[in-house]
Amino acid sequence: MIMQKQQRVYYSYMTYNDLRIFIAATKEGLCYVSTQVQNEKEATEQIKKYMNHFTLIANDDVTNQYSKAILNYFTENRQSFDFPIDLHGTPFQKEVWQALQTIPYGETATYSEIAEKVGRPKAVRAVGSAIGKNPLLIVIPCHRVIRKNGDLSGFREGIDLKKKLLQLEKIKNAF
């Protein structure tokens, strides 16, 4: 029997205003960001959705660069992210997540536009599902995706946070 090596996932929490943000990274880069994870048990449950055979290790030193960058986003000193990321998902999910990264700060795109961008214009629901599984809140800006009619729709972290992020980016008429 072949034993798979345990991947180390380092994590910490940062706080900005009323948000407590869970940040996780491997040695390859940032792998998970959430405002919903409140403890190590929840972190394990969420990260299991993306990778197997991992060990969670609390370590502020490893996650510090990511925390600083996200804090700079919230204080309007950063509009994009250029640090390494370590994405775990299907090839289709990764393609959708890559397309999300092309939506400029302060702008929105529709689910249909993302489906077009990945070359699958009829796969709007599949695109929506992939967007909902985005592991990197804020860094991969799924909050910038809205319905064709301009309405906000599902957001893994809740519509209230989506509104706050859009307001932070001064996106008008998106809600």
Backbone as JSON, one array per atom type, in Angstrom:
{
  "sequence": "MIMQKQQRVYYSYMTYNDLRIFIAATKEGLCYVSTQVQNEKEATEQIKKYMNHFTLIANDDVTNQYSKAILNYFTENRQSFDFPIDLHGTPFQKEVWQALQTIPYGETATYSEIAEKVGRPKAVRAVGSAIGKNPLLIVIPCHRVIRKNGDLSGFREGIDLKKKLLQLEKIKNAF",
  "N": [[0.85, -1.18, 0.0], [0.59, 2.17, -0.88], [1.61, 4.99, 0.8], [0.34, 8.23, 1.11], [1.93, 11.35, 1.21], [1.61, 13.65, 3.87], [0.43, 16.86, 3.39], [1.5, 19.99, 4.51], [-0.48, 22.47, 5.89], [-0.54, 25.7, 6.66], [-1.9, 27.98, 8.98], [-3.68, 30.96, 10.04], [-5.44, 33.58, 11.76], [-6.84, 36.7, 10.9], [-7.97, 39.97, 11.73], [-10.29, 42.35, 10.67], [-12.02, 45.19, 11.15], [-15.24, 44.15, 11.75], [-14.79, 41.63, 10.83], [-13.51, 38.36, 11.01], [-10.94, 36.7, 9.69], [-9.98, 33.74, 8.21], [-6.97, 32.38, 7.18], [-5.14, 30.34, 5.05], [-2.26, 28.52, 4.01], [0.0, 26.74, 1.9], [3.36, 25.51, 1.39], [3.62, 26.21, -1.2], [1.9, 28.34, -1.69], [-0.85, 30.65, -1.02], [-3.83, 29.05, -0.05], [-6.46, 28.95, 0.96], [-9.1, 31.08, 1.97], [-11.34, 32.52, 4.22], [-14.25, 33.86, 5.84], [-15.9, 32.43, 7.34], [-14.88, 30.28, 8.73], [-14.29, 29.26, 11.95], [-12.8, 27.77, 13.73], [-10.31, 25.16, 14.25], [-11.44, 22.66, 13.65], [-13.59, 23.3, 11.89], [-12.04, 24.44, 9.89], [-10.59, 22.23, 8.99], [-12.7, 20.69, 7.94], [-13.54, 22.35, 5.81], [-11.21, 22.64, 4.21], [-10.79, 20.02, 3.48], [-12.51, 19.71, 1.38], [-11.06, 20.49, -0.75], [-8.49, 19.38, -0.74], [-6.7, 16.36, 0.05], [-5.13, 14.46, 2.67], [-3.65, 16.22, 4.55], [-2.13, 18.32, 7.03], [-3.03, 20.54, 9.5], [-1.45, 23.45, 10.66], [-0.93, 25.88, 12.98], [0.43, 28.98, 12.24], [1.59, 32.02, 12.22], [3.76, 33.29, 11.0], [4.15, 32.13, 8.44], [1.79, 32.81, 7.16], [1.72, 35.54, 7.25], [2.47, 37.39, 5.14], [0.3, 37.15, 3.44], [-1.84, 37.92, 5.05], [-1.16, 40.62, 5.49], [-1.37, 41.61, 2.87], [-4.11, 41.22, 2.34], [-5.21, 42.83, 4.32], [-4.29, 45.3, 3.36], [-5.86, 45.43, 1.05], [-8.41, 45.81, 2.2], [-8.02, 48.31, 3.36], [-7.91, 49.89, 1.22], [-5.47, 50.1, -0.1], [-4.54, 48.33, -1.87], [-5.27, 46.72, -4.91], [-5.06, 44.41, -6.32], [-3.6, 41.1, -6.31], [-0.41, 39.61, -6.01], [1.0, 37.51, -5.02], [2.13, 34.07, -4.54], [-0.21, 31.46, -5.25], [-1.91, 28.47, -4.29], [-3.81, 26.48, -5.78], [-6.39, 24.09, -5.51], [-8.39, 22.06, -7.24], [-10.76, 21.04, -9.77], [-9.78, 20.81, -13.26], [-11.59, 22.41, -14.76], [-12.74, 24.06, -12.74], [-10.43, 25.46, -11.94], [-9.92, 26.83, -14.29], [-12.14, 28.54, -14.42], [-11.71, 29.98, -12.04], [-9.36, 31.24, -12.71], [-10.28, 32.9, -14.75], [-11.89, 34.61, -13.25], [-9.98, 36.14, -11.99], [-9.31, 37.98, -13.86], [-11.15, 39.98, -13.82], [-11.34, 43.34, -13.43], [-10.49, 45.39, -10.58], [-13.07, 47.15, -9.01], [-14.92, 46.72, -10.98], [-17.5, 44.69, -12.53], [-18.6, 41.41, -13.59], [-20.74, 39.23, -15.44], [-22.25, 36.01, -14.81], [-22.68, 34.77, -17.24], [-20.82, 36.09, -18.86], [-18.44, 35.17, -17.76], [-18.69, 32.46, -18.36], [-18.53, 32.64, -21.15], [-15.92, 33.6, -21.34], [-14.42, 31.38, -20.54], [-14.86, 29.77, -22.65], [-17.19, 28.27, -22.77], [-20.05, 28.94, -23.36], [-22.67, 28.0, -22.88], [-22.58, 26.84, -20.43], [-23.4, 28.08, -18.03], [-24.53, 27.51, -15.5], [-22.75, 25.55, -14.51], [-20.46, 27.1, -14.4], [-21.29, 28.92, -12.45], [-21.44, 27.15, -10.29], [-18.72, 26.44, -10.01], [-17.68, 28.94, -9.36], [-18.88, 29.29, -6.88], [-17.39, 27.54, -5.41], [-14.97, 28.66, -5.06], [-11.92, 28.86, -3.45], [-10.5, 31.02, -2.49], [-11.44, 33.6, -1.14], [-11.85, 37.04, -1.8], [-9.13, 37.3, -2.84], [-9.29, 35.82, -5.23], [-11.55, 37.24, -7.06], [-14.53, 36.52, -6.68], [-16.66, 37.86, -5.71], [-17.19, 39.88, -7.44], [-18.84, 38.99, -9.4], [-21.96, 39.08, -10.88], [-25.53, 38.8, -11.5], [-27.06, 38.81, -14.8], [-29.07, 40.75, -14.85], [-28.14, 42.55, -13.05], [-28.56, 42.0, -10.41], [-27.53, 40.76, -7.2], [-26.31, 37.54, -6.41], [-25.99, 34.21, -5.08], [-23.35, 33.74, -2.69], [-20.63, 32.36, -1.22], [-19.81, 33.3, 1.27], [-21.86, 34.85, 2.14], [-24.4, 37.23, 1.28], [-24.37, 39.8, 2.45], [-21.65, 40.29, 3.01], [-20.68, 40.23, 0.41], [-21.9, 42.54, -0.63], [-20.58, 44.45, 0.98], [-17.94, 44.18, 0.06], [-18.22, 44.94, -2.62], [-19.05, 47.57, -2.23], [-16.77, 48.6, -0.98], [-15.06, 48.56, -3.15], [-16.21, 50.49, -4.56], [-18.2, 49.99, -6.45], [-20.82, 50.8, -8.4], [-24.39, 50.57, -8.78], [-24.56, 47.83, -8.51], [-26.05, 46.62, -6.67]],
  "CA": [[0.0, 0.0, 0.0], [1.36, 3.41, -1.0], [1.18, 6.03, 1.72], [0.48, 9.57, 0.57], [2.57, 12.29, 2.12], [0.75, 14.7, 4.43], [0.82, 18.22, 3.02], [1.34, 20.92, 5.62], [-1.28, 23.66, 5.62], [-0.31, 26.63, 7.75], [-3.04, 28.89, 9.05], [-3.81, 31.96, 11.09], [-6.61, 34.44, 11.63], [-6.62, 38.14, 10.98], [-9.22, 40.68, 11.99], [-10.45, 43.69, 10.11], [-13.32, 45.65, 11.63], [-16.03, 43.08, 12.34], [-14.5, 40.37, 10.14], [-12.42, 37.48, 11.43], [-10.62, 36.05, 8.42], [-9.12, 32.57, 8.27], [-6.04, 32.37, 6.05], [-4.36, 29.1, 5.04], [-1.28, 28.46, 2.92], [0.97, 25.66, 1.84], [4.65, 26.09, 1.02], [3.5, 26.7, -2.58], [1.18, 29.61, -1.73], [-2.14, 30.79, -0.35], [-4.74, 28.02, -0.55], [-7.84, 29.08, 1.42], [-9.44, 32.29, 2.71], [-12.76, 32.48, 4.56], [-14.72, 34.54, 7.05], [-16.83, 31.51, 7.98], [-14.15, 29.28, 9.53], [-14.09, 29.8, 13.29], [-11.9, 26.95, 14.55], [-9.53, 24.18, 13.49], [-12.35, 21.62, 13.15], [-14.24, 23.85, 10.7], [-10.99, 24.6, 8.88], [-10.32, 20.9, 8.45], [-13.85, 20.32, 7.12], [-13.55, 23.14, 4.58], [-10.05, 22.35, 3.37], [-11.0, 18.66, 2.95], [-13.24, 19.83, 0.11], [-10.11, 20.84, -1.8], [-7.29, 18.54, -0.74], [-6.63, 15.24, 0.98], [-3.82, 14.2, 3.28], [-3.0, 17.45, 5.0], [-2.05, 18.58, 8.46], [-3.15, 21.97, 9.81], [-0.46, 23.92, 11.62], [-1.04, 27.32, 13.24], [1.73, 29.61, 12.01], [1.43, 33.39, 11.73], [4.9, 33.7, 10.17], [3.94, 31.69, 7.07], [0.62, 33.48, 6.57], [1.82, 36.98, 7.47], [2.46, 38.16, 3.9], [-1.06, 37.11, 2.89], [-2.65, 38.75, 5.95], [-0.84, 42.02, 5.2], [-1.92, 41.96, 1.56], [-5.57, 41.31, 2.46], [-5.47, 44.05, 5.09], [-4.1, 46.41, 2.43], [-7.06, 45.48, 0.21], [-9.5, 46.41, 2.98], [-7.72, 49.71, 3.63], [-7.86, 50.5, -0.11], [-4.09, 50.29, -0.52], [-4.21, 47.23, -2.79], [-6.39, 46.37, -5.78], [-4.83, 43.08, -6.88], [-2.68, 40.28, -5.51], [0.63, 39.05, -6.86], [1.74, 36.47, -4.31], [1.82, 32.73, -5.05], [-1.4, 30.77, -4.76], [-1.86, 27.02, -4.46], [-5.21, 26.11, -6.02], [-6.75, 22.68, -5.59], [-9.73, 21.93, -7.81], [-10.78, 20.38, -11.08], [-9.29, 21.7, -14.32], [-12.64, 23.39, -15.09], [-12.8, 25.04, -11.65], [-9.25, 26.31, -12.02], [-10.1, 27.71, -15.45], [-13.1, 29.57, -14.01], [-11.06, 30.83, -11.04], [-8.39, 32.08, -13.43], [-11.07, 33.93, -15.44], [-12.32, 35.58, -12.24], [-8.85, 37.01, -11.67], [-9.18, 39.01, -14.91], [-12.14, 41.04, -13.59], [-10.61, 44.43, -12.78], [-10.96, 46.02, -9.35], [-14.06, 48.19, -9.25], [-15.8, 46.34, -12.09], [-18.18, 43.41, -12.35], [-18.85, 40.58, -14.77], [-21.88, 38.35, -15.22], [-21.96, 34.58, -14.92], [-22.62, 34.48, -18.68], [-19.55, 36.6, -19.39], [-17.38, 34.25, -17.32], [-18.88, 31.25, -19.17], [-17.96, 32.97, -22.47], [-14.47, 33.74, -21.19], [-13.8, 30.05, -20.46], [-15.18, 29.05, -23.87], [-18.35, 27.4, -22.58], [-21.15, 29.89, -23.17], [-23.9, 27.36, -22.41], [-22.32, 26.21, -19.13], [-23.52, 29.13, -17.02], [-24.75, 26.89, -14.18], [-21.49, 24.91, -14.1], [-19.59, 28.21, -14.04], [-21.78, 29.38, -11.15], [-21.03, 26.16, -9.28], [-17.28, 26.59, -9.82], [-17.48, 30.2, -8.66], [-19.28, 29.05, -5.5], [-16.38, 26.71, -4.75], [-13.73, 29.42, -5.03], [-11.34, 28.76, -2.11], [-9.73, 32.2, -2.11], [-12.24, 34.8, -0.98], [-11.19, 38.33, -2.03], [-7.96, 37.18, -3.71], [-9.94, 35.5, -6.51], [-12.7, 38.1, -6.76], [-15.85, 36.0, -7.05], [-17.67, 38.84, -5.29], [-17.43, 40.79, -8.56], [-19.73, 38.35, -10.38], [-23.37, 39.38, -10.61], [-26.47, 38.31, -12.52], [-27.22, 39.65, -15.98], [-29.95, 41.89, -14.56], [-27.48, 43.41, -12.07], [-28.82, 41.54, -9.04], [-26.54, 39.92, -6.54], [-26.79, 36.18, -6.16], [-25.23, 33.43, -4.11], [-21.97, 34.05, -2.33], [-20.28, 31.4, -0.17], [-19.61, 33.98, 2.54], [-23.05, 35.63, 2.46], [-24.67, 38.4, 0.44], [-23.96, 41.02, 3.15], [-20.22, 40.51, 2.78], [-20.52, 40.56, -1.02], [-22.25, 43.96, -0.74], [-19.5, 45.24, 1.6], [-16.78, 44.16, -0.83], [-18.54, 45.76, -3.78], [-19.05, 48.96, -1.77], [-15.37, 48.94, -0.78], [-14.48, 48.81, -4.47], [-17.0, 51.58, -5.14], [-18.94, 49.5, -7.62], [-22.17, 51.36, -8.34], [-25.47, 49.87, -9.47], [-24.39, 46.38, -8.44], [-26.93, 46.1, -5.63]],
  "C": [[0.89, 1.25, 0.0], [0.78, 4.45, -0.05], [1.38, 7.4, 1.05], [1.05, 10.48, 1.64], [1.56, 13.34, 2.59], [1.28, 16.06, 3.98], [0.57, 19.13, 4.23], [0.57, 22.15, 5.15], [-1.15, 24.55, 6.86], [-1.47, 27.63, 7.78], [-2.89, 29.91, 10.18], [-5.12, 32.7, 10.85], [-6.14, 35.88, 11.64], [-7.98, 38.78, 11.21], [-9.17, 42.02, 11.29], [-11.89, 44.11, 10.41], [-14.08, 44.49, 12.28], [-15.78, 41.72, 11.7], [-13.33, 39.64, 10.8], [-12.14, 36.6, 10.22], [-9.61, 34.94, 8.64], [-8.27, 32.55, 7.01], [-5.2, 31.1, 6.15], [-3.46, 29.08, 3.81], [-0.44, 27.2, 3.04], [2.32, 26.31, 1.52], [4.62, 26.64, -0.4], [2.77, 28.04, -2.66], [-0.13, 29.56, -0.97], [-3.11, 29.76, -0.93], [-6.19, 28.16, -0.09], [-8.01, 30.35, 2.23], [-10.94, 32.24, 2.97], [-13.05, 33.32, 5.79], [-15.63, 33.62, 7.85], [-16.15, 30.51, 8.91], [-13.81, 29.88, 10.89], [-13.12, 29.0, 14.15], [-11.22, 25.9, 13.66], [-10.41, 23.07, 12.92], [-13.06, 22.08, 11.88], [-13.24, 24.03, 9.57], [-10.71, 23.27, 8.2], [-11.45, 20.47, 7.52], [-13.85, 21.06, 5.78], [-12.4, 22.78, 3.65], [-10.13, 20.95, 2.78], [-11.74, 18.67, 1.62], [-12.28, 20.05, -1.05], [-8.88, 19.94, -1.86], [-7.41, 17.44, 0.31], [-5.25, 15.2, 1.61], [-3.07, 15.48, 3.64], [-3.02, 17.52, 6.52], [-2.14, 20.09, 8.65], [-2.16, 22.34, 10.9], [-0.64, 25.43, 11.78], [0.34, 27.95, 13.09], [1.53, 30.99, 11.39], [2.56, 33.81, 10.8], [4.68, 33.32, 8.71], [2.82, 32.49, 6.4], [0.71, 35.01, 6.62], [1.76, 37.8, 6.18], [1.07, 38.23, 3.29], [-1.99, 37.99, 3.73], [-2.42, 40.24, 5.65], [-1.46, 42.46, 3.88], [-3.44, 42.12, 1.62], [-5.96, 42.54, 3.28], [-5.31, 45.28, 4.2], [-5.25, 46.54, 1.45], [-8.18, 46.21, 0.96], [-9.26, 47.88, 3.27], [-7.51, 50.5, 2.33], [-6.46, 50.87, -0.56], [-3.63, 49.2, -1.49], [-5.45, 46.9, -3.6], [-6.24, 45.0, -6.42], [-3.77, 42.37, -6.04], [-1.67, 39.61, -6.43], [1.49, 38.01, -6.14], [1.34, 35.1, -4.85], [0.54, 32.17, -4.42], [-1.27, 29.28, -5.09], [-3.3, 26.53, -4.56], [-5.37, 24.61, -6.14], [-8.19, 22.61, -6.06], [-9.63, 21.19, -9.12], [-10.19, 21.33, -12.12], [-10.32, 22.78, -14.7], [-12.74, 24.46, -14.01], [-11.62, 25.99, -11.73], [-9.34, 27.29, -13.19], [-11.06, 28.85, -15.11], [-12.44, 30.52, -13.01], [-10.03, 31.75, -11.69], [-9.13, 33.21, -14.16], [-11.54, 35.0, -14.45], [-11.22, 36.59, -11.94], [-8.64, 38.1, -12.72], [-10.21, 40.12, -14.75], [-11.44, 42.17, -12.83], [-11.29, 44.91, -11.49], [-11.96, 47.11, -9.72], [-15.01, 47.89, -10.4], [-16.46, 45.0, -11.77], [-18.25, 42.68, -13.68], [-20.06, 39.72, -14.43], [-21.41, 36.9, -15.31], [-21.83, 34.2, -16.39], [-21.3, 34.93, -19.29], [-18.39, 35.69, -18.98], [-17.47, 32.95, -18.13], [-18.3, 31.47, -20.58], [-16.44, 32.98, -22.4], [-13.76, 32.39, -21.13], [-14.18, 29.18, -21.66], [-16.33, 28.07, -23.76], [-19.59, 28.24, -22.34], [-22.46, 29.28, -22.66], [-23.76, 26.76, -21.01], [-22.41, 27.21, -17.98], [-23.72, 28.54, -15.62], [-23.48, 26.23, -13.66], [-20.49, 25.98, -13.69], [-19.98, 28.75, -12.66], [-21.37, 28.45, -10.03], [-19.54, 26.28, -8.98], [-16.96, 27.87, -9.05], [-17.81, 30.03, -7.18], [-18.28, 28.23, -4.71], [-15.01, 27.4, -4.7], [-13.14, 29.4, -3.62], [-10.67, 30.04, -1.61], [-10.57, 33.48, -2.15], [-11.36, 36.03, -1.13], [-10.05, 38.22, -3.04], [-8.39, 36.78, -5.13], [-11.32, 36.12, -6.38], [-14.06, 37.61, -7.27], [-16.96, 36.97, -6.64], [-18.01, 39.82, -6.42], [-18.36, 40.2, -9.62], [-21.18, 38.56, -9.94], [-24.24, 38.78, -11.71], [-26.57, 39.31, -13.67], [-28.05, 40.9, -15.7], [-29.37, 42.83, -13.5], [-27.7, 43.0, -10.63], [-27.64, 40.74, -8.51], [-27.14, 38.54, -6.36], [-25.82, 35.49, -5.22], [-23.78, 33.83, -3.93], [-21.65, 33.18, -1.12], [-20.2, 32.05, 1.2], [-20.79, 34.87, 2.93], [-23.17, 36.9, 1.65], [-24.23, 39.7, 1.13], [-22.49, 41.32, 2.94], [-19.96, 40.86, 1.32], [-20.82, 42.05, -1.23], [-21.12, 44.84, -0.18], [-18.28, 45.31, 0.68], [-17.02, 45.02, -2.07], [-18.55, 47.25, -3.41], [-17.62, 49.45, -1.55], [-14.72, 49.3, -2.11], [-15.23, 49.9, -5.24], [-17.69, 51.2, -6.45], [-20.38, 49.98, -7.47], [-23.13, 50.48, -9.13], [-25.31, 48.35, -9.44], [-25.3, 45.77, -7.37], [-28.01, 47.09, -5.31]]
}
